[in-house]
Amino acid sequence: MNDTSASTEHAVREHVATEHSVQRTSRALIVALHGAVRAVRMYPVENNAVQKAMSELATAVARVTDTDGTCGVRRIGDYLFINETRLRLTLDNYAAVAHVLGLFREAGIGGLTIVGAPAARSWVVVLSFLQAPPITVPEEDRMGLLAARLEQASIVGFELSPPSDEPGGDDAELDQKERARQTYVRSLDVTRDVMTSARLGKSPSLKRVKRAVQGIVDAILTDTASMLGLTTLREFDEYTFVHSVNVCILSTALGRRIGLSKLQLLDLGLAALLHDIGKSRVPLEVLNKRGVLDEAERALLQTHTWQGVLALLSLPAGTGRAWRPMIAAFEHHMRTDLSGYPRPVRARRMSLFSRVIAVADGFDAATTTRVYQASPWSPADVLRGMRDNARLGLDPVIVKAFINLTGIYPVGTVVVLDSFELALVQQASPEPTALSRPIVRLLSDAQGNRIVDTTLCDLTRRDDSGHFLRTIIRTEDPERYGISISDYFA
Ligand SMILES: [Fe+2]
Ligand SMILES: [Fe+2]
């Protein structure tokens, strides 16, 4: 290698390294901001969690300011920029990004610049105001109100800027994986918006929701694996909107599997995205209660089925009523033997969409660490239960199609191989018959040493004598090994 090419290579590497570290500090800032927003919402100011979140936020702001000389967060279209850097979405920041985008939109601001190092107290005020936007006034007037409120409270160190309409970047330059994440974040944002406006008694328009569903259906049709991978990260589970988007993705993928047309998938996706919209009419104390619900609370939670119908009926009729989503909202907990809720007065058969959504819903709910569920089952256990436990009242044919879709070991499952290596399921096998032989990434060798293996391992591979090279013997709890699954899908 001659000198010039060596130095070019060096320069390229330097550039890549800087780019990485800029992304890392930007991502840390958004995650810290999101953490602070959540802490302020959930705890009283004097709580340790708030203090800790504030000091993390201050550190993250200082880091960005140190490198760039300034620290501004801007929303342009569906993208977040930290100063001049467009934030790349990764699996560990998309929920934070979606949330911050939503906050900015509702507050009617396009950007927030932090000047100097504001005191923790000032941050608490700013974040509380941001979370309680004056929703009764038109969006274009909200920024002025917010600025006035901050001035009244003598808060300094923050500059607001209005929303801008310039496009946020060229979609063509995004790789397929990032495009899938972008679709996911957009859908989270839209769904969150629909749920909050329904809760506030406003009637959200279905137009944006339909566009989001279209994005999901397109993504499922072009790259099912990336989209399914996104549903495996269930950290921000206290939000009904994350669950709704996951159920939408799983349902459309399942609908495709059972041969529905694209038009049907759009209908199914919409019904799936809105299946729990009735939860916007259930009090938050019940929805977010930790621990077991008492009988009255359970009854209240169960009303989300028929309340969903009412919520959908109150949407502007526009291009027609959302009849199919209403049926799905009403039926999705009914169970095929009608032993669920609401109890129908006379015999009926659940619609196909309801049966598909019930399977996707059951899977997502059971694999999520919910507020009222101490530890979630492994995805493989859940599938087994769905297949073998008739009491769940799922349609066995649809469950079979679902297992065909995800494999017996769904994406994100940690497994032990007969070679005693530990591995993570990365993708279902492309061979439809090889349900128990997905494509995995090795996590540790036979002695239990963690390895960083970037190559994927196809479990359908055989040696010369025709024996499988590796076979799954059981599943493992990732937490036992301190494995953070999101690291492997970023
Ligand atoms: Fe539900
Ligand atoms: Fe649900």
Coordinates of C-alpha atoms and ligand atoms in Angstrom, one line a residue:
M1 CA 0.0 0.0 0.0
N2 CA 1.5 3.4 -0.9
D3 CA 1.5 6.4 1.3
T4 CA -1.4 8.3 -0.3
S5 CA -3.8 5.4 -0.1
A6 CA -2.7 4.7 3.4
S7 CA -3.4 8.2 4.5
T8 CA -6.7 8.3 2.6
E9 CA -7.7 5.2 4.4
H10 CA -6.6 6.7 7.6
A11 CA -8.7 9.8 6.9
V12 CA -11.8 7.7 6.0
R13 CA -11.4 5.8 9.2
E14 CA -11.0 9.0 11.2
H15 CA -14.2 10.3 9.6
V16 CA -16.1 7.2 10.4
A17 CA -14.9 7.3 14.0
T18 CA -16.0 10.9 14.4
E19 CA -19.3 10.2 12.8
H20 CA -19.8 7.4 15.2
S21 CA -19.0 9.4 18.3
V22 CA -21.2 12.3 17.2
Q23 CA -24.0 9.9 16.7
R24 CA -23.3 8.4 20.1
T25 CA -23.3 11.7 22.0
S26 CA -26.5 12.8 20.1
R27 CA -28.2 9.6 20.8
A28 CA -27.2 9.8 24.5
L29 CA -28.8 13.3 24.6
I30 CA -32.1 12.1 23.3
V31 CA -32.2 9.1 25.5
A32 CA -31.4 11.3 28.5
L33 CA -34.0 13.9 27.5
H34 CA -36.6 11.2 27.1
G35 CA -35.6 9.7 30.5
A36 CA -36.0 13.1 32.1
V37 CA -39.4 13.6 30.5
R38 CA -40.6 10.3 31.9
A39 CA -39.1 10.9 35.3
V40 CA -40.8 14.3 35.6
R41 CA -44.1 12.8 34.5
M42 CA -44.0 9.8 36.9
Y43 CA -42.4 11.1 40.1
P44 CA -42.5 14.1 42.4
V45 CA -39.7 16.6 41.8
E46 CA -37.8 15.7 45.0
N47 CA -37.7 12.0 44.1
N48 CA -34.3 10.5 43.5
A49 CA -35.3 9.3 40.1
V50 CA -35.9 12.8 38.9
Q51 CA -32.7 14.1 40.4
K52 CA -30.7 11.3 38.7
A53 CA -32.4 11.9 35.4
M54 CA -31.6 15.6 35.6
S55 CA -28.0 15.1 36.3
E56 CA -27.7 12.6 33.4
L57 CA -29.4 15.1 31.1
A58 CA -27.0 17.8 32.2
T59 CA -24.0 15.5 31.4
A60 CA -25.4 14.7 28.0
V61 CA -26.0 18.3 27.2
A62 CA -22.5 19.2 28.3
R63 CA -21.0 16.5 26.1
V64 CA -22.8 17.8 23.0
T65 CA -21.9 21.4 23.9
D66 CA -18.2 20.5 24.3
T67 CA -18.0 19.0 20.8
D68 CA -20.2 21.4 18.9
G69 CA -20.0 24.6 20.9
T70 CA -23.8 24.6 21.1
C71 CA -26.7 22.3 21.9
G72 CA -29.9 22.4 19.9
V73 CA -32.5 19.8 19.3
R74 CA -34.7 20.4 16.2
R75 CA -37.5 18.6 14.6
I76 CA -37.6 18.6 10.8
G77 CA -40.3 16.5 9.3
D78 CA -40.1 13.1 10.9
Y79 CA -36.4 13.6 11.8
L80 CA -34.6 14.8 14.9
F81 CA -31.5 16.8 14.5
I82 CA -28.9 17.5 17.2
N83 CA -27.2 20.6 15.9
E84 CA -26.4 19.7 12.4
T85 CA -26.5 15.9 12.8
R86 CA -29.5 13.9 11.8
L87 CA -30.1 11.3 14.4
R88 CA -29.8 7.8 13.0
L89 CA -32.5 5.6 14.5
T90 CA -31.3 2.5 16.4
L91 CA -33.3 0.0 18.4
D92 CA -32.4 1.5 21.7
N93 CA -33.4 5.1 20.8
Y94 CA -36.5 4.9 18.5
A95 CA -39.0 5.1 21.3
A96 CA -37.2 8.1 22.7
V97 CA -37.1 9.7 19.3
A98 CA -40.8 9.1 18.7
H99 CA -41.6 10.5 22.1
V100 CA -39.5 13.7 21.7
L101 CA -40.9 14.2 18.2
G102 CA -44.4 14.0 19.6
L103 CA -43.7 16.4 22.4
F104 CA -42.3 19.0 20.1
R105 CA -45.2 18.6 17.7
E106 CA -47.8 19.0 20.4
A107 CA -46.0 21.9 22.0
G108 CA -46.0 23.6 18.6
I109 CA -42.2 24.0 18.6
G110 CA -39.6 23.1 16.0
G111 CA -36.5 23.4 18.1
L112 CA -35.1 23.8 21.6
T113 CA -31.6 25.3 22.1
I114 CA -30.0 24.9 25.5
V115 CA -27.8 27.9 26.4
G116 CA -25.2 27.3 29.0
A117 CA -26.0 24.8 31.7
P118 CA -29.5 25.5 33.0
A119 CA -30.2 24.5 36.6
A120 CA -32.1 21.2 37.3
R121 CA -35.1 23.2 38.6
S122 CA -35.3 25.1 35.3
W123 CA -35.3 21.8 33.4
V124 CA -38.1 20.4 35.5
V125 CA -40.2 23.4 34.7
V126 CA -39.5 23.3 31.0
L127 CA -40.2 19.6 30.7
S128 CA -43.4 19.9 32.7
F129 CA -44.6 22.7 30.5
L130 CA -43.7 20.7 27.4
Q131 CA -45.8 17.8 28.6
A132 CA -48.8 19.9 29.2
P133 CA -49.2 21.8 26.0
P134 CA -52.2 24.2 25.7
I135 CA -54.1 21.9 23.4
T136 CA -57.1 24.1 23.2
V137 CA -55.3 26.7 21.2
P138 CA -54.2 26.3 17.6
E139 CA -50.8 24.7 17.1
E140 CA -49.3 27.9 15.6
D141 CA -50.0 29.8 18.7
R142 CA -48.7 27.3 21.2
M143 CA -45.0 28.3 21.0
G144 CA -45.7 31.9 21.9
L145 CA -47.7 30.7 24.9
L146 CA -45.0 28.4 26.0
A147 CA -42.4 31.2 25.7
A148 CA -44.6 33.5 27.8
R149 CA -45.1 30.9 30.5
L150 CA -41.3 30.3 30.7
E151 CA -40.7 34.0 30.9
Q152 CA -43.3 34.3 33.7
A153 CA -41.6 31.6 35.6
S154 CA -38.2 33.4 35.1
I155 CA -36.7 30.4 33.3
V156 CA -33.6 31.3 31.3
G157 CA -31.2 29.1 29.3
F158 CA -33.7 27.9 26.7
E159 CA -34.4 29.2 23.3
L160 CA -37.5 28.0 21.3
S161 CA -37.7 28.0 17.6
P162 CA -40.8 27.5 15.4
P163 CA -41.5 24.3 13.4
S164 CA -40.0 24.3 9.9
D165 CA -41.3 22.6 6.9
E166 CA -38.1 21.8 5.1
P167 CA -37.8 18.1 4.3
G168 CA -35.7 16.3 6.8
G169 CA -33.4 14.3 4.6
D170 CA -33.3 12.1 1.6
D171 CA -35.0 8.8 2.0
A172 CA -33.0 7.3 -0.8
E173 CA -29.9 7.4 1.3
L174 CA -31.4 5.3 4.0
D175 CA -30.6 1.7 4.0
Q176 CA -33.5 -0.8 4.2
K177 CA -33.1 -1.4 7.9
E178 CA -33.1 2.2 8.8
R179 CA -36.1 2.7 6.5
A180 CA -38.0 0.0 8.5
R181 CA -37.1 1.8 11.7
Q182 CA -38.2 5.1 10.3
T183 CA -41.6 3.5 9.4
Y184 CA -41.8 2.1 12.9
V185 CA -41.1 5.4 14.6
R186 CA -43.5 7.3 12.3
S187 CA -46.2 4.8 13.2
L188 CA -45.5 5.1 16.9
D189 CA -45.8 8.8 16.7
V190 CA -49.1 8.7 14.8
T191 CA -50.6 6.0 17.1
R192 CA -49.6 7.9 20.2
D193 CA -51.2 11.0 18.8
V194 CA -54.5 9.1 18.0
M195 CA -54.6 7.6 21.5
T196 CA -54.0 10.9 23.3
S197 CA -56.4 12.8 21.2
A198 CA -59.1 10.1 21.8
R199 CA -58.3 10.3 25.5
L200 CA -58.8 14.1 25.4
G201 CA -62.2 13.6 23.7
K202 CA -60.9 15.0 20.4
S203 CA -61.6 13.1 17.2
P204 CA -58.4 12.4 15.4
S205 CA -58.4 12.0 11.7
L206 CA -57.9 8.6 10.2
K207 CA -55.9 9.9 7.3
R208 CA -52.5 9.9 9.1
V209 CA -53.3 6.5 10.6
K210 CA -54.0 5.1 7.2
R211 CA -50.8 6.5 5.9
A212 CA -48.9 4.9 8.8
V213 CA -50.5 1.5 8.1
Q214 CA -49.6 1.8 4.4
G215 CA -46.0 2.3 5.5
I216 CA -46.1 -0.8 7.6
V217 CA -47.8 -2.9 4.9
D218 CA -45.2 -1.8 2.3
A219 CA -42.4 -2.6 4.7
I220 CA -43.8 -6.0 5.5
L221 CA -44.1 -6.7 1.8
T222 CA -40.5 -5.7 1.1
D223 CA -38.6 -6.7 4.2
T224 CA -40.7 -8.8 6.7
A225 CA -37.6 -9.8 8.8
S226 CA -36.5 -6.2 9.6
M227 CA -40.1 -5.2 10.5
L228 CA -40.6 -8.3 12.7
G229 CA -37.2 -7.7 14.4
L230 CA -38.5 -4.3 15.5
T231 CA -41.3 -5.8 17.5
T232 CA -38.9 -7.8 19.7
L233 CA -37.8 -4.8 21.7
R234 CA -40.4 -4.2 24.2
E235 CA -38.9 -1.8 26.7
F236 CA -41.4 1.0 26.5
D237 CA -44.3 -1.3 27.1
E238 CA -46.3 0.9 29.4
Y239 CA -47.5 2.6 26.3
T240 CA -50.5 1.1 24.6
F241 CA -49.3 2.7 21.4
V242 CA -46.2 0.6 21.2
H243 CA -48.3 -2.5 21.7
S244 CA -50.7 -1.3 19.0
V245 CA -47.9 -0.8 16.4
N246 CA -46.4 -4.2 17.3
V247 CA -49.8 -5.9 16.9
C248 CA -50.3 -4.1 13.6
I249 CA -46.9 -5.4 12.3
L250 CA -47.5 -8.9 13.5
S251 CA -51.0 -9.0 12.1
T252 CA -50.1 -7.8 8.7
A253 CA -47.1 -10.2 8.5
L254 CA -49.5 -13.0 9.5
G255 CA -52.2 -11.8 7.1
R256 CA -49.7 -11.9 4.3
R257 CA -48.8 -15.4 5.4
I258 CA -52.4 -16.6 5.0
G259 CA -52.6 -15.1 1.6
L260 CA -54.5 -11.9 2.0
S261 CA -54.3 -9.3 -0.8
K262 CA -52.6 -6.0 -0.3
L263 CA -55.9 -4.2 0.0
Q264 CA -57.0 -6.6 2.7
L265 CA -53.7 -6.1 4.5
L266 CA -54.3 -2.4 4.6
D267 CA -57.8 -3.0 6.1
L268 CA -56.4 -5.6 8.6
G269 CA -53.5 -3.3 9.5
L270 CA -55.8 -0.5 10.3
A271 CA -58.0 -2.7 12.4
A272 CA -55.0 -4.1 14.3
L273 CA -53.5 -0.6 14.9
L274 CA -56.8 0.5 16.4
H275 CA -57.8 -2.7 18.2
D276 CA -57.1 -1.2 21.7
I277 CA -58.3 2.3 21.0
G278 CA -61.0 1.8 23.6
K279 CA -58.2 1.8 26.2
S280 CA -58.1 5.6 25.7
R281 CA -61.5 5.6 27.6
V282 CA -60.2 3.5 30.5
P283 CA -58.8 5.5 33.4
L284 CA -55.0 5.7 33.4
E285 CA -54.9 4.5 37.1
V286 CA -56.4 1.2 36.0
L287 CA -54.4 1.0 32.7
N288 CA -51.0 1.5 34.5
K289 CA -51.7 -0.1 37.8
R290 CA -48.9 -2.3 39.0
G291 CA -49.9 -5.6 40.5
V292 CA -53.1 -7.5 40.2
L293 CA -56.3 -5.7 39.3
D294 CA -59.3 -6.2 41.6
E295 CA -62.6 -7.3 40.1
A296 CA -64.0 -3.9 39.6
E297 CA -60.8 -2.7 37.9
R298 CA -60.7 -5.8 35.7
A299 CA -64.3 -5.1 34.6
L300 CA -63.4 -1.5 33.8
L301 CA -60.4 -2.7 31.7
Q302 CA -62.6 -5.1 29.9
T303 CA -64.9 -2.3 28.7
H304 CA -62.1 -1.3 26.3
T305 CA -63.7 -3.6 23.7
W306 CA -67.0 -2.0 23.3
Q307 CA -65.6 1.4 24.3
G308 CA -63.4 0.9 21.2
V309 CA -66.5 0.7 19.1
L310 CA -67.8 4.0 20.6
A311 CA -64.4 5.7 20.1
L312 CA -64.3 4.6 16.5
L313 CA -67.9 5.7 15.9
S314 CA -66.9 9.2 17.2
L315 CA -64.3 9.6 14.5
P316 CA -65.2 11.9 11.7
A317 CA -67.0 9.7 9.1
G318 CA -65.0 11.3 6.2
T319 CA -64.5 8.6 3.6
G320 CA -66.6 6.1 5.5
R321 CA -66.9 4.5 8.9
A322 CA -64.2 2.2 10.1
W323 CA -66.5 -0.8 10.3
R324 CA -63.9 -3.6 10.3
P325 CA -61.8 -1.9 13.0
M326 CA -65.0 -1.7 15.1
I327 CA -65.6 -5.4 14.7
A328 CA -62.0 -6.2 15.7
A329 CA -62.1 -3.8 18.6
F330 CA -65.3 -5.5 19.8
E331 CA -64.3 -9.1 19.2
H332 CA -60.5 -9.4 19.9
H333 CA -60.9 -10.8 23.4
M334 CA -64.0 -12.9 22.7
R335 CA -62.1 -16.2 22.1
T336 CA -63.2 -18.6 19.4
D337 CA -65.3 -20.5 21.9
L338 CA -66.9 -17.2 23.1
S339 CA -65.7 -17.8 26.7
G340 CA -63.9 -14.4 26.7
Y341 CA -65.4 -10.9 26.8
P342 CA -67.7 -9.3 26.0
R343 CA -70.1 -12.2 26.3
P344 CA -72.1 -12.3 23.1
V345 CA -75.9 -12.8 23.5
R346 CA -76.2 -15.4 20.8
A347 CA -73.8 -17.7 18.9
R348 CA -71.4 -16.0 16.5
R349 CA -68.2 -16.7 14.7
M350 CA -65.3 -14.2 15.2
S351 CA -64.4 -12.4 12.0
L352 CA -61.2 -13.5 10.3
F353 CA -59.5 -10.2 11.1
S354 CA -60.5 -10.6 14.8
R355 CA -59.0 -14.1 14.9
V356 CA -55.7 -12.9 13.3
I357 CA -55.5 -9.9 15.6
A358 CA -56.3 -12.1 18.7
V359 CA -53.2 -14.2 17.9
A360 CA -50.9 -11.2 17.3
D361 CA -52.3 -9.5 20.4
G362 CA -51.8 -12.6 22.6
F363 CA -48.3 -13.0 21.4
D364 CA -47.2 -9.4 21.9
A365 CA -49.0 -9.1 25.3
A366 CA -47.5 -12.3 26.6
T367 CA -43.9 -11.5 25.6
T368 CA -43.9 -8.0 27.0
T369 CA -42.9 -7.0 30.5
R370 CA -46.1 -5.3 31.5
V371 CA -46.8 -3.2 34.5
Y372 CA -49.0 -6.0 35.7
Q373 CA -46.7 -8.9 34.8
A374 CA -43.5 -9.4 36.7
S375 CA -41.5 -11.4 34.2
P376 CA -42.5 -12.2 30.6
W377 CA -42.3 -15.6 29.2
S378 CA -39.8 -16.5 26.6
P379 CA -41.2 -16.1 23.1
A380 CA -40.9 -19.8 22.5
D381 CA -42.9 -20.7 25.7
V382 CA -45.6 -18.3 24.6
L383 CA -45.9 -19.9 21.2
R384 CA -46.1 -23.3 22.8
G385 CA -48.9 -22.1 25.0
M386 CA -50.7 -20.5 22.1
R387 CA -50.6 -23.8 20.3
D388 CA -51.3 -26.2 23.1
N389 CA -53.6 -24.3 25.5
A390 CA -57.1 -24.5 24.0
R391 CA -58.4 -22.4 26.8
L392 CA -56.8 -19.3 25.2
G393 CA -59.4 -19.7 22.5
L394 CA -57.2 -18.9 19.6
D395 CA -57.9 -20.2 16.1
P396 CA -55.5 -23.2 15.7
V397 CA -55.1 -22.6 12.0
I398 CA -54.0 -19.0 12.5
V399 CA -51.7 -20.0 15.3
K400 CA -50.1 -22.6 13.0
A401 CA -49.6 -19.9 10.4
F402 CA -48.1 -17.7 13.1
I403 CA -45.6 -20.3 14.1
N404 CA -44.8 -20.8 10.4
L405 CA -44.1 -17.1 10.3
T406 CA -41.9 -16.7 13.3
G407 CA -40.5 -20.3 13.6
I408 CA -40.9 -22.2 16.8
Y409 CA -38.2 -19.9 18.2
P410 CA -39.1 -16.4 17.3
V411 CA -36.7 -13.6 16.6
G412 CA -35.0 -12.4 19.7
T413 CA -35.1 -15.8 21.5
V414 CA -31.9 -16.8 23.3
V415 CA -31.2 -20.5 22.8
V416 CA -28.7 -23.1 23.8
L417 CA -27.3 -25.3 21.0
D418 CA -26.3 -29.0 21.2
S419 CA -22.7 -27.7 20.8
F420 CA -23.3 -25.9 24.2
E421 CA -22.9 -22.6 22.5
L422 CA -25.3 -19.8 23.3
A423 CA -27.1 -18.1 20.4
L424 CA -29.6 -15.5 19.6
V425 CA -32.3 -16.1 17.0
Q426 CA -31.9 -13.5 14.4
Q427 CA -34.3 -14.5 11.6
A428 CA -36.7 -17.4 10.9
S429 CA -35.4 -19.9 8.4
P430 CA -36.2 -19.1 4.8
E431 CA -37.1 -22.8 4.5
P432 CA -40.8 -23.0 5.4
T433 CA -40.4 -26.5 6.8
A434 CA -37.4 -25.8 9.0
L435 CA -39.4 -24.3 11.9
S436 CA -36.9 -25.3 14.6
R437 CA -33.9 -24.3 12.6
P438 CA -33.7 -20.5 12.4
I439 CA -30.8 -18.3 11.5
V440 CA -28.9 -17.5 14.7
R441 CA -25.9 -15.4 15.9
L442 CA -23.5 -17.1 18.3
L443 CA -23.2 -15.3 21.6
S444 CA -20.7 -17.5 23.5
D445 CA -18.6 -20.6 22.8
A446 CA -19.0 -24.0 24.4
Q447 CA -17.0 -22.9 27.5
G448 CA -19.4 -19.9 28.0
N449 CA -16.9 -17.3 26.9
R450 CA -18.7 -14.4 25.3
I451 CA -17.8 -14.0 21.6
V452 CA -18.3 -11.2 19.2
D453 CA -19.3 -13.1 16.1
T454 CA -20.7 -11.0 13.3
T455 CA -21.4 -13.9 11.0
L456 CA -24.8 -15.6 11.1
C457 CA -25.2 -19.3 11.5
D458 CA -27.9 -21.2 9.6
L459 CA -29.1 -24.1 11.6
T460 CA -30.2 -26.0 8.6
R461 CA -26.6 -26.6 7.6
R462 CA -25.4 -30.2 7.7
D463 CA -22.0 -31.9 7.8
D464 CA -20.7 -34.3 5.0
S465 CA -22.5 -37.2 6.6
G466 CA -25.8 -35.4 6.5
H467 CA -26.0 -34.6 10.3
F468 CA -27.0 -31.1 11.3
L469 CA -24.0 -29.1 12.5
R470 CA -26.0 -27.4 15.3
T471 CA -29.4 -28.0 16.8
I472 CA -31.3 -26.0 19.5
I473 CA -31.8 -27.9 22.7
R474 CA -33.5 -25.3 24.8
T475 CA -34.3 -21.6 25.3
E476 CA -32.6 -19.4 27.9
D477 CA -33.5 -16.2 29.7
P478 CA -31.4 -13.5 28.2
E479 CA -31.3 -11.6 31.6
R480 CA -29.6 -14.5 33.2
Y481 CA -26.7 -13.9 31.0
G482 CA -26.9 -10.1 31.1
I483 CA -27.7 -10.0 27.4
S484 CA -29.4 -6.9 26.1
I485 CA -31.2 -8.1 23.0
S486 CA -31.4 -4.7 21.5
D487 CA -27.6 -4.5 21.1
Y488 CA -27.9 -7.2 18.4
F489 CA -30.6 -5.6 16.3
A490 CA -29.1 -2.1 16.2
Ligands
FE1 FE -57.4 -5.5 23.9
FE2 FE -54.2 -5.5 22.7

